[in-house]
XYZ file of C-alpha atoms in Angstrom:
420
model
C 0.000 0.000 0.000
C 1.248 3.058 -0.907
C 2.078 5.947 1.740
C -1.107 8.557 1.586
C 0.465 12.242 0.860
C -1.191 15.256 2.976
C -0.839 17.136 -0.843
C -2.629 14.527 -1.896
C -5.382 14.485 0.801
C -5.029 17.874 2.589
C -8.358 16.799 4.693
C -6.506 14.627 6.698
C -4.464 17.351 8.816
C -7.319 19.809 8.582
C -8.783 18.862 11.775
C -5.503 19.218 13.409
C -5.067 22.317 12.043
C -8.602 23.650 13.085
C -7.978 22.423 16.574
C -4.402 23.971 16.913
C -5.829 27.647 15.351
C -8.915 26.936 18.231
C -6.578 26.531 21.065
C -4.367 29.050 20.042
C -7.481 31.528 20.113
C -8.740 30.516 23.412
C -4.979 30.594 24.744
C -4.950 34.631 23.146
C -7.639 35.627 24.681
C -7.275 34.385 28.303
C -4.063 36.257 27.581
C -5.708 39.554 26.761
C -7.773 40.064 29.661
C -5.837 42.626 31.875
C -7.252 44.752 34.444
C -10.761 43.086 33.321
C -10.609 44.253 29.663
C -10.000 42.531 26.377
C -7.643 44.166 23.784
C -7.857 43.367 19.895
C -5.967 40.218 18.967
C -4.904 39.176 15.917
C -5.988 35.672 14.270
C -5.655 33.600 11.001
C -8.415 32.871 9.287
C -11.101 30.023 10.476
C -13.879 30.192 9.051
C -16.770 32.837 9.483
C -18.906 31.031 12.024
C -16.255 30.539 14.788
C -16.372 31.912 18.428
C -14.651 32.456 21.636
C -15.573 32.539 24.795
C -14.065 35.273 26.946
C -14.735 36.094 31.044
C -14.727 39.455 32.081
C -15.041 40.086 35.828
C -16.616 36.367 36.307
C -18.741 37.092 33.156
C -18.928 35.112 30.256
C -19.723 36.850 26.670
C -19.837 35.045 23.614
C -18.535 37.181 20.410
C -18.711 35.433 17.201
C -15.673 35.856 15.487
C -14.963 36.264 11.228
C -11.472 36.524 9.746
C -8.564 39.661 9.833
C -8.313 41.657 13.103
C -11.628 41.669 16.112
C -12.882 43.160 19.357
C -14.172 41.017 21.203
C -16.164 43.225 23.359
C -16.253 43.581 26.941
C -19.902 43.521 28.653
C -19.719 47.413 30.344
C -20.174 48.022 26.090
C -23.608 47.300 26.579
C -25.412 50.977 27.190
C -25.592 51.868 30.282
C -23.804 48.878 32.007
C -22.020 49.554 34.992
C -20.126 46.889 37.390
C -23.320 46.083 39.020
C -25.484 45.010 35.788
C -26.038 45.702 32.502
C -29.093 46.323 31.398
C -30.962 44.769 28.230
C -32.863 46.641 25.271
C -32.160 49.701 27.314
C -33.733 51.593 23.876
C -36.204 49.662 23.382
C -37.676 50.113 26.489
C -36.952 53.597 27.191
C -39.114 54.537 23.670
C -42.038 52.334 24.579
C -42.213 54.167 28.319
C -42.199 57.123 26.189
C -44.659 56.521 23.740
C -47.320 56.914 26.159
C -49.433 59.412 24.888
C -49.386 61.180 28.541
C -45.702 61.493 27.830
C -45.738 62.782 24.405
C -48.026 65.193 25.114
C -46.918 66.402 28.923
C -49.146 64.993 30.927
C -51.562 67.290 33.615
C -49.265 66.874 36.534
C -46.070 66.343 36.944
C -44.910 62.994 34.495
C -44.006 59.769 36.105
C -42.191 56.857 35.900
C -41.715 53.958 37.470
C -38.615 51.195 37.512
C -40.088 48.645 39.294
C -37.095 46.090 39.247
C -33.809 49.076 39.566
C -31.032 46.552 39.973
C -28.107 48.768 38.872
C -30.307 52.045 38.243
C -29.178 51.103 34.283
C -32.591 51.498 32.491
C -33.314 54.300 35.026
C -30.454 55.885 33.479
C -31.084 55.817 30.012
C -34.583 57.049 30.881
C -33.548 59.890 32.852
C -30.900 60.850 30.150
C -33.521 60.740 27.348
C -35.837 63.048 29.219
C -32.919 65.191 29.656
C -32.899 65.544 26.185
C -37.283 65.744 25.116
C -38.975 69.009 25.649
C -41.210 66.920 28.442
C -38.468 67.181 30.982
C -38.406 71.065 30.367
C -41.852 71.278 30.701
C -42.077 70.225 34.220
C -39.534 67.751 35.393
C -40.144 64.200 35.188
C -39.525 62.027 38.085
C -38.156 58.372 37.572
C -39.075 56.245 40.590
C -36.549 53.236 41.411
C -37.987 50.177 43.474
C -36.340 47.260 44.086
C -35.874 44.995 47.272
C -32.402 44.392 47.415
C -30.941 47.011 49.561
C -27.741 46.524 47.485
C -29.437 47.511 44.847
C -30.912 50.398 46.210
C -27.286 51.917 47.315
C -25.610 51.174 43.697
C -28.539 53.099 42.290
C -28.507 55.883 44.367
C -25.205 56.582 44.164
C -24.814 56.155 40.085
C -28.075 58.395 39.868
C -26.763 60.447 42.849
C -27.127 64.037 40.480
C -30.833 62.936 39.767
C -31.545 62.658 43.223
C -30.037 65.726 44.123
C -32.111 67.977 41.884
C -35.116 66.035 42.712
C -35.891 63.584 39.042
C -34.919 60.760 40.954
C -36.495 58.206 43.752
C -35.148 55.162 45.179
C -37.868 52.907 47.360
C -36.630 49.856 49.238
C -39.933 47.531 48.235
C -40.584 44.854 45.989
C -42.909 45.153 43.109
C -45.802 43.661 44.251
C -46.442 46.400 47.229
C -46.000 49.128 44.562
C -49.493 50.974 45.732
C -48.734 51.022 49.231
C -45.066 52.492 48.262
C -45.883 54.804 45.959
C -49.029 56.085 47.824
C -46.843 56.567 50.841
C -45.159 59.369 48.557
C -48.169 60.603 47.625
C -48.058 59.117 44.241
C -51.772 58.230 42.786
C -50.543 57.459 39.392
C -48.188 57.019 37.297
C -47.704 57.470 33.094
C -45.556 54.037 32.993
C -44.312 51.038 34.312
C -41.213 48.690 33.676
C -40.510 45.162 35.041
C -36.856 43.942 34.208
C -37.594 40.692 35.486
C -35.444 37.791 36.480
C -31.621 38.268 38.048
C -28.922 41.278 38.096
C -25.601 39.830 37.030
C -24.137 41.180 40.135
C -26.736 39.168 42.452
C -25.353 35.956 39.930
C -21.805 37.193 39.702
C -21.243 37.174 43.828
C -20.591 33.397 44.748
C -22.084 34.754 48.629
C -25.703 35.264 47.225
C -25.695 31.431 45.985
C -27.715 32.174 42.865
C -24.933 30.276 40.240
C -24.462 26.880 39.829
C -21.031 27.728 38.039
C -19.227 29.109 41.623
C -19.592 27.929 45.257
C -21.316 29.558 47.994
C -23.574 29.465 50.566
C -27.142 27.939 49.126
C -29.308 31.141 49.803
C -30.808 32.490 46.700
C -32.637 35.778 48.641
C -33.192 38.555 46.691
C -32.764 40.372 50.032
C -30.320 38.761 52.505
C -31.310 40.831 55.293
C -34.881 39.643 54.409
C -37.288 42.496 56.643
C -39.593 39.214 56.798
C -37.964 37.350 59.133
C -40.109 34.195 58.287
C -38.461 34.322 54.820
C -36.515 30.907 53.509
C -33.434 30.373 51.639
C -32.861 27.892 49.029
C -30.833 25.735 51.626
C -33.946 25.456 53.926
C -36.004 24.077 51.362
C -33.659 21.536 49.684
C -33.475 20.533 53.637
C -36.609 20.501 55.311
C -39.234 19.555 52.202
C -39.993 15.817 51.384
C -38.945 14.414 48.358
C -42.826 14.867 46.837
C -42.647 18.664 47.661
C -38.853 19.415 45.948
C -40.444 16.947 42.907
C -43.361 20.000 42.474
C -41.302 23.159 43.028
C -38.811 21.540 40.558
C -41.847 20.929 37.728
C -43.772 24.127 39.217
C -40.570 26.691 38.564
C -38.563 24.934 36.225
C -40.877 22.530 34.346
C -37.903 20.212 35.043
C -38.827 16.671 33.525
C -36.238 14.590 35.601
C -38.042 16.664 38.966
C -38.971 13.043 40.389
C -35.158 12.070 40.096
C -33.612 15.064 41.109
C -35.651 15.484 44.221
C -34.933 12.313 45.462
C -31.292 12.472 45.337
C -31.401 16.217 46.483
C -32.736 13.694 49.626
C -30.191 11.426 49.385
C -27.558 13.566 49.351
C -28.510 15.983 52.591
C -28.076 18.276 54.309
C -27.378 20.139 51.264
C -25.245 23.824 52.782
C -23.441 25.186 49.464
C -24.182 25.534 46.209
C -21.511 23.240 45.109
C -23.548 20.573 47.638
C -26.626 20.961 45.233
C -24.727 21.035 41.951
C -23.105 17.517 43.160
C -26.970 15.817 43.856
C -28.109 17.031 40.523
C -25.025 15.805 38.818
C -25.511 11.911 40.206
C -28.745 11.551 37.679
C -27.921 13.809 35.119
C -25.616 13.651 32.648
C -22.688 16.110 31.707
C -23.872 16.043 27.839
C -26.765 14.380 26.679
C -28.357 13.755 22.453
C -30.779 16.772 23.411
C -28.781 20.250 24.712
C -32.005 20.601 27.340
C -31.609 17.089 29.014
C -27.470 17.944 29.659
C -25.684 19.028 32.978
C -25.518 22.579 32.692
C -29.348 23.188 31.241
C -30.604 20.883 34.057
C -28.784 22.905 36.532
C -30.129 26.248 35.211
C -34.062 25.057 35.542
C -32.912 23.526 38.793
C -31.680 26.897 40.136
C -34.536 29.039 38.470
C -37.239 26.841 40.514
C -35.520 27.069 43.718
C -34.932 31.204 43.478
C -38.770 31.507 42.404
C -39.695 29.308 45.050
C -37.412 31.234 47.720
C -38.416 34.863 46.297
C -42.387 33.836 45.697
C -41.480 35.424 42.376
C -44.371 33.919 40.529
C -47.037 34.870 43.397
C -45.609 38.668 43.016
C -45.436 38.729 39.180
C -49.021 37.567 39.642
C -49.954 40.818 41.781
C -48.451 43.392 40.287
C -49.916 42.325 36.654
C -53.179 41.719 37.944
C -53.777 44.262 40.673
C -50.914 46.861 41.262
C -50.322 47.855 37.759
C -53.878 48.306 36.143
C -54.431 50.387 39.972
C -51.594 52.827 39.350
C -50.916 53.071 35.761
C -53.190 55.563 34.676
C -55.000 55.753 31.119
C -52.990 55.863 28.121
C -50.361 54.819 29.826
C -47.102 52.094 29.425
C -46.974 48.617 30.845
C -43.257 47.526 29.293
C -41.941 43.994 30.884
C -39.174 42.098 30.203
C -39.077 37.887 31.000
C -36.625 35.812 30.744
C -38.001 32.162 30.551
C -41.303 30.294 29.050
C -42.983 30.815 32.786
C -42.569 34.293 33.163
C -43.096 35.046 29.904
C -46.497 33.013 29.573
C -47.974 34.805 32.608
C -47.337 38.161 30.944
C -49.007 37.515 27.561
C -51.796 36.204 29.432
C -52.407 39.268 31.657
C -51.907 41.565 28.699
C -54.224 39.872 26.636
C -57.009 39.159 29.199
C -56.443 40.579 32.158
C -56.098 37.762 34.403
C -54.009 34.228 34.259
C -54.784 31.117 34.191
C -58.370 29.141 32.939
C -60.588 29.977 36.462
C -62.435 33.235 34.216
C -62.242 31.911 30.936
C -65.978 32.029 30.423
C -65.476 35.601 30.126
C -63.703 34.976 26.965
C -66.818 33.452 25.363
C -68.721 36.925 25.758
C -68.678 37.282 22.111
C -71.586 38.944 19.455
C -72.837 36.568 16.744
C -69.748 38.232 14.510
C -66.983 37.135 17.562
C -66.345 39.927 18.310
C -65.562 40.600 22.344
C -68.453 41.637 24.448
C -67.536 41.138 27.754
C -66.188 43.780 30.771
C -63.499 45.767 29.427
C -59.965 44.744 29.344
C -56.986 46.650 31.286
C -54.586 46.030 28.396
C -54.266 46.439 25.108
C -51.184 44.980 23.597
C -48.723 47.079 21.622
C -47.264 44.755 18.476
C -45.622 41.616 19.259
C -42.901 40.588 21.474
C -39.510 41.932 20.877
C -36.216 40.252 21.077
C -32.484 41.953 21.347
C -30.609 42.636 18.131
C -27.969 40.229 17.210
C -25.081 43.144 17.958
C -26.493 43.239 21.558
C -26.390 39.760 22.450
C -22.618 39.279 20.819
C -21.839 41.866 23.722
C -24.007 40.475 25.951
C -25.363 36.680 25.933
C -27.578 37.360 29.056
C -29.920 39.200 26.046
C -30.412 36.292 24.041
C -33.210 34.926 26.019
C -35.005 37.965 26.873
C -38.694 38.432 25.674
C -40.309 42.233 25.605
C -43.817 43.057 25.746
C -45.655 46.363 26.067
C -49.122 47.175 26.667
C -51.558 50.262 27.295
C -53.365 51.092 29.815
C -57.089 51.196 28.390
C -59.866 54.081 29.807
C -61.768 52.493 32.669
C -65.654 52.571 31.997
């Protein structure tokens, strides 16, 4: 047999080659990152659909890559980012708060708006910015009102907005969203011209190992939104994984993370008390699942993602407050014409807003009031709070390539209708 030539057969060290020109990227830019930043690198050609992974600060941002000289840019890019988060479809949801036709026109009183999940104060940035720059803020000046429940939160905020608050456009409340009439009416605050609901997690509550929401570094299983909880009743991830049966972790798991290995996962969550770090609760769920499965969902790292989501919805009551501020606070305190812009980040959150927006209410309990219909079809029945704006939006490719924390974020906006 005669000896194969690679001139005859280049295919045969092409592999190599493509591995050796992959490690030699990943090597470059682990080597770039000084003082938290990536600098440009130079590469030979792969091919136009290659990427590299690069941490900044304990962040992770995919940046595909084509051929000649890149950026692969750093997360703090993303407008309005600071160390603390970065926000997502800042511009997005800036224009639909003011689209509201109390805002384009200058309302009666004095125009307000409210943040209702501030995390970094990076969306009540931009917003305060833009009305910087519209003839409504010389009008009468705005006020942007910042509410979230994580008193670390509230300081970051306050101190990047800390010129806003000084002249008086700017209002940090320690609450969460679901007690937004009792806050705001405690500042004498009837209504309000819009509403935004960032929900899910701040990349600084993910990026600190001590607030135990990642699976991906070790730390005390707590998953609080608030660690100095004012409820003093209030659980932490570790006390359920503990102190529930195996039947009870089995329906948070399906509840909050439609998990379909729950019945599994529970029972060696069980097995494998007491349960104190995260790293404790990544090992249970790794002795049934896994590292790589045929479908990307059933794998390691996706189980431990719907894992974690159940337990912080289940610690935080996320889906019982979601719930009341759809329902109850923000028809009560939006007033007509007005902006209802949310942002979810899985299925579950996501399905509960569509449903509110559309109807009013979730779930099937009131669904004969859907069949109020003329002979034509056409709705009949008490009025709705909402009327949907368009159809969801999604963040533009450019954003997620800075930012991969984008990719799976779903926006909706509504209007507030006239009450009868």
């Amino acid at each position: 047999m005669s000896a194969i030539s690679h001139r005859d057969n280049p295919g045969i060290i092409g592999f190599g080659v493509l591995r050796a020109h992959f490690l030699l990227l990943v090597f470059t830019a682990i080597a770039s990152l000084a003082d938290g930043t990536v600098t440009v690198t130079r590469m030979n050609r792969l091919s136009s659909c290659g990427f590299a992974a690069v941490a900044r600060g304990g962040r992770t941002t995919q940046c595909r890559l084509a051929s000649g000289r890149r950026r692969v840019l750093p997360l703090q890019q993303t407008p309005f980012a600071s160390d603390y988060h970065a926000p997502v479809m800042s511009q997005e949801c800036i224009n639909a708060l003011l689209s509201a036709a109390s805002a384009a026109n200058g309302s009666a009183g004095r125009p307000v708006f409210v943040d209702g999940t501030l995390g970094g104060g990076g969306h009540s940035a931009a917003l305060l910015q833009k009305l910087r720059e519209t003839s409504l803020d010389n009008k009468s000046r705005a006020l942007v009102i910042g509410i979230d429940r994580d008193p670390e939160a509230i300081a970051a905020a306050t101190h990047r907005l800390q010129p806003y608050v000084e002249d008086g456009s700017f209002l940090a409340i320690r609450s969460n969203f679901d007690n937004l009439e009792v806050a705001l009416e405690s500042h004498g605050i009837p209504k309000v011209d819009g509403l935004l609901l960032d929900l899910g997690v701040s990349s600084h509550q993910i990026d600190v190992p001590e607030r135990g929401f990642s699976f991906s570094k070790d730390g005390p299983l707590d998953m609080r939104m608030a660690q100095d909880q004012q409820e003093s009743s209030s659980l932490s991830a570790a006390d359920i994984v503990n102190n529930n049966n195996a039947q009870e972790i089995q329906r948070i798991l399906s509840r909050h993370g439609e998990e379909p290995r729950s019945k599994r996962i529970a029972e060696a969550i069980v097995d494998h008390r007491p349960l104190i770090t995260t790293r404790d609760l990544v090992a249970a769920v790794a002795s049934v699942v896994p590292e790589r499965a045929k479908a990307r969902r059933m794998g390691r790292t996706a189980t431990l993602a719907r894992v974690f989501q159940a337990l912080r919805i289940a610690v935080n009551k996320e889906d019982d407050a979601l719930q009341k501020v759809l329902i109850s606070s923000a028809p009560a305190i939006v007033g007509p014409g007005g902006r209802l812009v949310v942002m979810s980040y899985h299925s579950l959150e996501d399905r509960v807003v569509k449903q509110v927006m559309k109807r009013g209410y979730v779930g099937r309990e009131r669904r004969e009031i859907e069949d109020q219909k003329d002979v034509y079809g056409n709705y009949i029945g008490p009025p709705r709070p909402w009327k949907q704006l368009g159809k969801m939006v999604k963040a533009a490719e450019t954003e997620v390539e800075i930012n991969s924390r984008a990719r799976s974020a779903v926006l909706r906006i509504a209007e507030r209708q006239t009450d009868p």
